Short mmCIF file of N, CA and C in Angstrom, two decimals:
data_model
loop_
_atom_site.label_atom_id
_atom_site.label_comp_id
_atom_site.label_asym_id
_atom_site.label_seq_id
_atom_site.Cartn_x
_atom_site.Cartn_y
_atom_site.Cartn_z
N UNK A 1 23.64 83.65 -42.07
CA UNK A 1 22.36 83.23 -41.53
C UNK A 1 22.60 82.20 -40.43
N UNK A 2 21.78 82.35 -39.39
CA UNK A 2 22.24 81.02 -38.18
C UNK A 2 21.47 80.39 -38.30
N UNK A 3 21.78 79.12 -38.10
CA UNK A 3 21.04 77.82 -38.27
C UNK A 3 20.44 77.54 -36.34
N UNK A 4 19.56 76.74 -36.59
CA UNK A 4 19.13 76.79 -35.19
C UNK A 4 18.79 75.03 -35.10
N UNK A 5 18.80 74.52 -34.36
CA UNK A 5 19.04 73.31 -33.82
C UNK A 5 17.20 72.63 -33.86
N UNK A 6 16.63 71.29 -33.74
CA UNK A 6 15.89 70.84 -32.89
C UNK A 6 15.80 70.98 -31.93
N UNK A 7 16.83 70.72 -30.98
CA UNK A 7 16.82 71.13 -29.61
C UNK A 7 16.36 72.91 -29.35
N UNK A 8 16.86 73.62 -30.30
CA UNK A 8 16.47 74.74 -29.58
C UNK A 8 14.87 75.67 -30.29
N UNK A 9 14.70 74.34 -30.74
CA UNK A 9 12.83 74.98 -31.27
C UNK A 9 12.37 75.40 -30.32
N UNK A 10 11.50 76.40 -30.32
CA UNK A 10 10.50 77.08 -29.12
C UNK A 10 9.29 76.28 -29.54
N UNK A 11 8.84 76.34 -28.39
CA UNK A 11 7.17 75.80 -28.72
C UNK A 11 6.14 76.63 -27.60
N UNK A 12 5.09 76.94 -27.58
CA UNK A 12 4.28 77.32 -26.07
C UNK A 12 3.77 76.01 -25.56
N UNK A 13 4.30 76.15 -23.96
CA UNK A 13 3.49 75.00 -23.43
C UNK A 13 2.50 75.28 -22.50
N UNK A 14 1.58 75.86 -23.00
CA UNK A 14 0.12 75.46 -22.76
C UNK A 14 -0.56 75.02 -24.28
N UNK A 15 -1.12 73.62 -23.34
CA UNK A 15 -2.13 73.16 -24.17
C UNK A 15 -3.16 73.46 -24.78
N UNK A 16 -3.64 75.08 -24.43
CA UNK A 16 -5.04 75.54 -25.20
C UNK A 16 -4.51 76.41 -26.15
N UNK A 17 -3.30 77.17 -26.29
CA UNK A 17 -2.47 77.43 -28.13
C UNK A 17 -2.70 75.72 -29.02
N UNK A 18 -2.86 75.00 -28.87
CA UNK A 18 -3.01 73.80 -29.90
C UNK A 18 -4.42 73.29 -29.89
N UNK A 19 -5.22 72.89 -28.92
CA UNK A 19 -6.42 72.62 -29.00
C UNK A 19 -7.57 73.47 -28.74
N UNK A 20 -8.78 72.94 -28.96
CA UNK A 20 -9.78 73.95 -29.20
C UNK A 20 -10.57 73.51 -28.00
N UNK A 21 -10.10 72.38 -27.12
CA UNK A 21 -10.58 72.22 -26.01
C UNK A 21 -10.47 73.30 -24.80
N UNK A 22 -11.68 73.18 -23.64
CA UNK A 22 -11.33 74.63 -22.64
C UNK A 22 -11.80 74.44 -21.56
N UNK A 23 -11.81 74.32 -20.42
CA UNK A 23 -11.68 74.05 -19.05
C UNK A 23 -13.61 73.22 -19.25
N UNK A 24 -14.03 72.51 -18.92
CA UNK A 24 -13.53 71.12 -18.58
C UNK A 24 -12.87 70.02 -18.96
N UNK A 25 -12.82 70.46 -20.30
CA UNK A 25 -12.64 69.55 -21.10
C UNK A 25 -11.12 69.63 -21.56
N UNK A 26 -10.31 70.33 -21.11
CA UNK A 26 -9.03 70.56 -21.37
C UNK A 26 -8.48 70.12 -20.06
N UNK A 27 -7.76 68.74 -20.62
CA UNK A 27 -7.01 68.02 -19.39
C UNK A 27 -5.81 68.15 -18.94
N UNK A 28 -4.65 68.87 -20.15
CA UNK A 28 -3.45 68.53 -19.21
C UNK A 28 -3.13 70.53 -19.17
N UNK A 29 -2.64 70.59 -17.98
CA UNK A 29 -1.77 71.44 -17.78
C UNK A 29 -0.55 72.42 -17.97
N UNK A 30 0.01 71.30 -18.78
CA UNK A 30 1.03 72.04 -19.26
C UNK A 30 1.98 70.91 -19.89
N UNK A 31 2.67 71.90 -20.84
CA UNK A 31 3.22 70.72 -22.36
C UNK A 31 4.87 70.87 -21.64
N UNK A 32 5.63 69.64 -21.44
CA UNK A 32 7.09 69.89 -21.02
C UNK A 32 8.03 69.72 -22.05
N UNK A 33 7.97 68.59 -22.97
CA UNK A 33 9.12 68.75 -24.54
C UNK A 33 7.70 68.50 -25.50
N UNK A 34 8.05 68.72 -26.41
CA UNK A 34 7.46 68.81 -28.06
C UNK A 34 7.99 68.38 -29.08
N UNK A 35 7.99 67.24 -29.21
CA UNK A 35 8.85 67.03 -31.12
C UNK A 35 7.65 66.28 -31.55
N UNK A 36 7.43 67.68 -32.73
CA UNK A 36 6.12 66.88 -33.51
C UNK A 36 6.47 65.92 -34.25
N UNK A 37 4.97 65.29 -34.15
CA UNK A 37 5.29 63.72 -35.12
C UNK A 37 6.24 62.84 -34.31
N UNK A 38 6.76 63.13 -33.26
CA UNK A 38 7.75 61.94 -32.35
C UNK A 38 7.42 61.82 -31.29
N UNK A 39 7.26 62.50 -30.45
CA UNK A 39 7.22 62.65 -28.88
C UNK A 39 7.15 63.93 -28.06
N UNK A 40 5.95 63.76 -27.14
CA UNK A 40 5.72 64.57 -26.39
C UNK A 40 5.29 64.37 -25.17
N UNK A 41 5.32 64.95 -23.90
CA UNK A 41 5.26 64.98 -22.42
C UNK A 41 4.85 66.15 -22.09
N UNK A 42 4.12 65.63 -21.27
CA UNK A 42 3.24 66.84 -20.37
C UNK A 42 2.92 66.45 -18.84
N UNK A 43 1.98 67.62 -18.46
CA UNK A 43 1.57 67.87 -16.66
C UNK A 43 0.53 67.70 -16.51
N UNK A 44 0.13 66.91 -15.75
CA UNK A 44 -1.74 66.81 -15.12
C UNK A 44 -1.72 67.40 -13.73
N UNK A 45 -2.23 68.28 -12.99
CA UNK A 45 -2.62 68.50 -11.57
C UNK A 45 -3.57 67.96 -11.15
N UNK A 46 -3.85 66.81 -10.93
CA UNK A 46 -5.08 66.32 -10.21
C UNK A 46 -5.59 67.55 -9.21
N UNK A 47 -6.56 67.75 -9.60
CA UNK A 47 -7.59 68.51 -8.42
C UNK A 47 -8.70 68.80 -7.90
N UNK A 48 -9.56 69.47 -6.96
CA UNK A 48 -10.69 68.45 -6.71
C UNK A 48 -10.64 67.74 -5.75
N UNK A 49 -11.41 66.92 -5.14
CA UNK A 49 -12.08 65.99 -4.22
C UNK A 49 -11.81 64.21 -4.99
N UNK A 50 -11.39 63.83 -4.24
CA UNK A 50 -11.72 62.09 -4.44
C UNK A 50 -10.61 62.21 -5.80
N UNK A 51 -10.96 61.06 -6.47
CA UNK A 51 -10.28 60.35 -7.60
C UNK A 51 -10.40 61.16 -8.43
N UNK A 52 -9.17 60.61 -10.05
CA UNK A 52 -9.53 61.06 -10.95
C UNK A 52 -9.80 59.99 -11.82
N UNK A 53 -10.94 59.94 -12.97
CA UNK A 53 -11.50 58.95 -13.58
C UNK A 53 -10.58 58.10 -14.09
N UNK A 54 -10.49 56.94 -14.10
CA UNK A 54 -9.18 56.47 -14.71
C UNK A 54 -9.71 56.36 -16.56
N UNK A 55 -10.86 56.82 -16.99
CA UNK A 55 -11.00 56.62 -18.47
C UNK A 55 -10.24 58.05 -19.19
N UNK A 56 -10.37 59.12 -18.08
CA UNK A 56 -9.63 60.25 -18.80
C UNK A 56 -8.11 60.29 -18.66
N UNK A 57 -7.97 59.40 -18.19
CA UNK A 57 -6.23 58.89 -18.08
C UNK A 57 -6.05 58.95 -19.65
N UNK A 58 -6.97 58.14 -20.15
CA UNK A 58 -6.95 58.01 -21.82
C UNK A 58 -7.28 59.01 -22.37
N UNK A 59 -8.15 59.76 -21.72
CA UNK A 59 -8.45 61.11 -22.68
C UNK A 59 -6.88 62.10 -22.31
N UNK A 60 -6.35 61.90 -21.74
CA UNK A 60 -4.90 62.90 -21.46
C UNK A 60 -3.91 62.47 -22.36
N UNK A 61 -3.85 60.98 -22.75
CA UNK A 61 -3.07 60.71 -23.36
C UNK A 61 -3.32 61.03 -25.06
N UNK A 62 -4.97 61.19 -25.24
CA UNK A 62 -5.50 61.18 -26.52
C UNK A 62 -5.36 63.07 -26.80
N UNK A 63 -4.85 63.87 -25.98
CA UNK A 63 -4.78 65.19 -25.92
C UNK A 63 -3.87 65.42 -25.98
N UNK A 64 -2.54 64.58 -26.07
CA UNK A 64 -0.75 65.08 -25.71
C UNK A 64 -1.03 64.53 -27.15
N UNK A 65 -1.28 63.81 -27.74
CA UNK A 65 -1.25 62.91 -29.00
C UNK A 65 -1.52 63.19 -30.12
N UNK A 66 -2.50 64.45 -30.03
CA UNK A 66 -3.71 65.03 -30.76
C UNK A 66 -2.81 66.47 -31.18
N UNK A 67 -2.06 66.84 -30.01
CA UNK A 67 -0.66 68.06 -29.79
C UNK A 67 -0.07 67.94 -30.55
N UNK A 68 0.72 66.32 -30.39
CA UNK A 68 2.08 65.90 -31.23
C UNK A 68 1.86 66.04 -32.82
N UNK A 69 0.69 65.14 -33.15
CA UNK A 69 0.54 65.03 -34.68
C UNK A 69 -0.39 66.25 -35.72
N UNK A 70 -0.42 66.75 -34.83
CA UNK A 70 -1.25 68.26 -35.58
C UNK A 70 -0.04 69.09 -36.01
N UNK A 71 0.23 69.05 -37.23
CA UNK A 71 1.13 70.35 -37.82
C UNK A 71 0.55 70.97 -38.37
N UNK A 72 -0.22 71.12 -38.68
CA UNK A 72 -1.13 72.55 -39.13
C UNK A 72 -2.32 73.17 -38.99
N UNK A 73 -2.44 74.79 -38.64
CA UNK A 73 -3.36 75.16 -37.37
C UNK A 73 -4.50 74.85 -38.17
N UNK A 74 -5.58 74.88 -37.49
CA UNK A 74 -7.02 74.23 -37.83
C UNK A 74 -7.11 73.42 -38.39
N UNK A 75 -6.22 72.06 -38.16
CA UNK A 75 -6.31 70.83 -38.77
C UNK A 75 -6.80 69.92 -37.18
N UNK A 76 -7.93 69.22 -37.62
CA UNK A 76 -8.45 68.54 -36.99
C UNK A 76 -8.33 67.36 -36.74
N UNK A 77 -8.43 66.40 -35.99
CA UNK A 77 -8.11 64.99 -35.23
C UNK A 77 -9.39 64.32 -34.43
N UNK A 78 -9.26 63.03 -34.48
CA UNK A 78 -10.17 61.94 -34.27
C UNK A 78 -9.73 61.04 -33.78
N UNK A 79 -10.11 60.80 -32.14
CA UNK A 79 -9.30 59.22 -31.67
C UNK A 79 -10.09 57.78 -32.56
N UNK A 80 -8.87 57.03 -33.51
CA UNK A 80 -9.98 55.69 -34.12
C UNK A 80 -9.72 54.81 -33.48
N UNK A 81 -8.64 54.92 -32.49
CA UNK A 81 -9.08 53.19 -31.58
C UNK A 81 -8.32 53.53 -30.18
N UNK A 82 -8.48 52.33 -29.61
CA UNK A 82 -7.94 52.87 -28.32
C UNK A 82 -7.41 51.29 -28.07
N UNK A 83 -6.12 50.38 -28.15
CA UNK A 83 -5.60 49.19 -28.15
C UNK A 83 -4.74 48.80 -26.80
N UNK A 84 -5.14 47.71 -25.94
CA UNK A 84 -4.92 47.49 -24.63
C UNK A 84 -3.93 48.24 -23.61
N UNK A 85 -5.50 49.19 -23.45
CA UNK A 85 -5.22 49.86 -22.29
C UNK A 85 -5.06 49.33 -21.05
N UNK A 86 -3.99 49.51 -20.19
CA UNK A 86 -3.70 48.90 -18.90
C UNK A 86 -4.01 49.95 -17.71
N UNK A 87 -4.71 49.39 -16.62
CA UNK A 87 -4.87 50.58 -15.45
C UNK A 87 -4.22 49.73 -14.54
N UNK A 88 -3.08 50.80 -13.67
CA UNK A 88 -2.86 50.12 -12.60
C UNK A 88 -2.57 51.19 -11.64
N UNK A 89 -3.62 51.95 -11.55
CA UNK A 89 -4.33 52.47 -10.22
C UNK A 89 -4.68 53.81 -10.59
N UNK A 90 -5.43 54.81 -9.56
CA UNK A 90 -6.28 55.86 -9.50
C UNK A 90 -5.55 57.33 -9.54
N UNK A 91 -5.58 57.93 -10.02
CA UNK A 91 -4.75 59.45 -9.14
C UNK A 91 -5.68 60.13 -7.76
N UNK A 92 -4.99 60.30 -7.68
CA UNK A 92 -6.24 61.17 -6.11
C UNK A 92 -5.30 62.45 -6.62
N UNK A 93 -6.67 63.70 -5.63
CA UNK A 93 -6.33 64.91 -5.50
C UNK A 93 -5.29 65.26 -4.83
N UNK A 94 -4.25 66.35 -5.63
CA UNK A 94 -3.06 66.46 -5.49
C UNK A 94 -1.76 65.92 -5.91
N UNK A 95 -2.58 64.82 -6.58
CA UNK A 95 -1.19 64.09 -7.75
C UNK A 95 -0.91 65.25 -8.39
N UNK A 96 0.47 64.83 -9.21
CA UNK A 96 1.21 65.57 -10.34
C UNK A 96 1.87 64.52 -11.23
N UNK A 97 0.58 63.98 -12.46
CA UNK A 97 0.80 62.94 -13.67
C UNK A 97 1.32 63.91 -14.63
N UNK A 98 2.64 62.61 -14.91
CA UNK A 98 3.87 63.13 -16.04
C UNK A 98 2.83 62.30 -17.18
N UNK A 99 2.47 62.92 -18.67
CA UNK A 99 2.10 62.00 -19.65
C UNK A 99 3.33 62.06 -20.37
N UNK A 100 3.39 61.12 -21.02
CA UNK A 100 4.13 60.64 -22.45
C UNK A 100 3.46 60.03 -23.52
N UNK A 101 3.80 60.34 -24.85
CA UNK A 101 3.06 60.01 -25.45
C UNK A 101 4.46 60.05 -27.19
N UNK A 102 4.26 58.63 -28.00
CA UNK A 102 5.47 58.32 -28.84
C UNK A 102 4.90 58.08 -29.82
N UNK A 103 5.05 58.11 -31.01
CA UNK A 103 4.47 57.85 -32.35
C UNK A 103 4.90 56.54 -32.33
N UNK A 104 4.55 55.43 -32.66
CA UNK A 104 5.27 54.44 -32.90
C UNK A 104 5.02 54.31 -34.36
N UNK A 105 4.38 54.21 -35.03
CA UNK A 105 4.14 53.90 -36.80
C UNK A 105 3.14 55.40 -37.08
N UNK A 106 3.46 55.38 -38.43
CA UNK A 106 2.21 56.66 -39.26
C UNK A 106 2.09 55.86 -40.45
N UNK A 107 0.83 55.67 -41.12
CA UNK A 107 0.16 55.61 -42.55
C UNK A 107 -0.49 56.51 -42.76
N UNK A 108 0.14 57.27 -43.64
CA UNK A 108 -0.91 58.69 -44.27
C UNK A 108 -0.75 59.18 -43.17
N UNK A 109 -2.49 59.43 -42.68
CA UNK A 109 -3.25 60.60 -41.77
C UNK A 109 -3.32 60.25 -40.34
N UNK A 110 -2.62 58.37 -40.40
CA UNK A 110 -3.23 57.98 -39.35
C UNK A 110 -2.06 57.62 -38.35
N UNK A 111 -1.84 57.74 -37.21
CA UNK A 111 -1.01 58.02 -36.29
C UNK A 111 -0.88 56.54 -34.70
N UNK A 112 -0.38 55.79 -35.37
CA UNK A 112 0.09 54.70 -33.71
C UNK A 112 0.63 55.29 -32.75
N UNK A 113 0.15 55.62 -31.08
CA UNK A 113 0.76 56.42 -30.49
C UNK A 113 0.89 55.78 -29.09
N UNK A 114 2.31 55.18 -28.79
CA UNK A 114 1.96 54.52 -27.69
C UNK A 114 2.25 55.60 -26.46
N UNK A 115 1.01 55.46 -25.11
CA UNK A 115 1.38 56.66 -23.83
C UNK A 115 1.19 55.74 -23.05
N UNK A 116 1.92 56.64 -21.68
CA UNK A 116 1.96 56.30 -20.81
C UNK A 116 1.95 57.20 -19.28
N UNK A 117 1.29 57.28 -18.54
CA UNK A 117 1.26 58.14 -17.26
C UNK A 117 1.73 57.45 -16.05
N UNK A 118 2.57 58.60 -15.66
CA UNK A 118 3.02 58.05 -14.19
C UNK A 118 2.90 59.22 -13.03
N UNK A 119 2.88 58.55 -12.22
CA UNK A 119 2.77 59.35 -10.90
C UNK A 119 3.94 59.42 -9.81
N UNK A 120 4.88 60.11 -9.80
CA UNK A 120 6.12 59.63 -9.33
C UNK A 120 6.93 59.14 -10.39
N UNK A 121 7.18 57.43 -9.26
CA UNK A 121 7.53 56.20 -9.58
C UNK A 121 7.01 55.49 -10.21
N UNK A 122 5.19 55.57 -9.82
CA UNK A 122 4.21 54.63 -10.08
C UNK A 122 3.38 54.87 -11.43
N UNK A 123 3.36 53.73 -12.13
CA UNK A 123 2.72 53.87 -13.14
C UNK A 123 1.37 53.61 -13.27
N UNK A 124 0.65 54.43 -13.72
CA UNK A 124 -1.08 54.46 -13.63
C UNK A 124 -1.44 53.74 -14.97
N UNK A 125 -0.62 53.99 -15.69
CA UNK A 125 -1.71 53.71 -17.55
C UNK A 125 -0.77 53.20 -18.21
N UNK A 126 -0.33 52.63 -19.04
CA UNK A 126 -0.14 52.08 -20.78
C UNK A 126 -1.15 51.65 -21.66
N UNK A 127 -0.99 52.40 -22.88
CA UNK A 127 -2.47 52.36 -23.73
C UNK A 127 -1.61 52.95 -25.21
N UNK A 128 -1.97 52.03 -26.33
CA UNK A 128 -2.17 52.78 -27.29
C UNK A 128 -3.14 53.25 -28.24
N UNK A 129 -3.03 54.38 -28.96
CA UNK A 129 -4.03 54.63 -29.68
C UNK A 129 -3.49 54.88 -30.98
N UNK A 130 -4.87 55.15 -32.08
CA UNK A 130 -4.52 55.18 -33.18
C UNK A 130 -5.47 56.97 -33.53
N UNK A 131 -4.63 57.65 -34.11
CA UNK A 131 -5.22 58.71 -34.39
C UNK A 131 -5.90 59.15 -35.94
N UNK A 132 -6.31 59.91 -36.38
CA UNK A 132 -6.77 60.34 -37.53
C UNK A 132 -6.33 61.28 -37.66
N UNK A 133 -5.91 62.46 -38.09
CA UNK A 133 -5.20 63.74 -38.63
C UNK A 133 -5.81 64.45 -39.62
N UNK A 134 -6.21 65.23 -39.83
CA UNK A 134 -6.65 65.93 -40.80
C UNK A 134 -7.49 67.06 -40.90
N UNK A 135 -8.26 68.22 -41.95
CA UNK A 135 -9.40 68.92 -41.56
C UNK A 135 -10.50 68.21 -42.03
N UNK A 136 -11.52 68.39 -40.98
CA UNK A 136 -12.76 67.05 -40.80
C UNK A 136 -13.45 68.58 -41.20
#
């Protein structure tokens, strides 16, 4: 029998195989690594006219997060806090935001997840949140 690695787990990276969210409301683009329960990174395309809101900066990060800690399908999630979020600046149309997003602690159901978005070089967001896990 062959044994198969972490590294070589498959996962799909699109974000609408995991959430039940769907164009507008489905923010990121596309999922780049996956280790559930640890860490995950993804793609935003800014697109469109003018800015992008800097509050859904947080909703992108609360969607890579929502990815990570969901292990089982139709198990549902709840952002319960959102703990000093930092903005330091806008995306405009035509960015390409890298998210990250890290478990830092779990109790039970509930999930510490510190993210972060950058643009380039430049960093737009640090924010953590606390998640809920479960079927609601």
């Amino acid at each position: 029998m062959q044994s198969v690695s972490a590294e070589a787990t498959l996962f799909n990276p699109d974000p609408a195989s995991y959430l039940p969210h769907r164009y507008p409301f489905l923010l990121l683009d596309r999922i780049l690594s996956l280790e559930c329960g640890v860490q995950a990174t993804a793609l935003k395309n800014v697109t469109g006219q003018g800015c992008f809101p800097q509050v859904l900066l947080v909703e992108c990060v609360a969607q890579l997060a929502g990815i990570m800690t969901i292990s089982e399908e139709g198990e549902g999630g709840f952002l319960a806090a959102i703990d000093g979020a930092e903005f330091f600046g806008t995306p405009q149309a035509g960015d390409v935001l890298t998210i990250s997003a890290t478990v830092v602690k779990s109790f039970g159901r509930l999930f510490m997840v510190k993210g972060e978005i950058v643009c380039g070089e430049r960093a737009l967001l640090t924010v953590q949140l606390t998640l809920g896990v479960g079927r609601l």
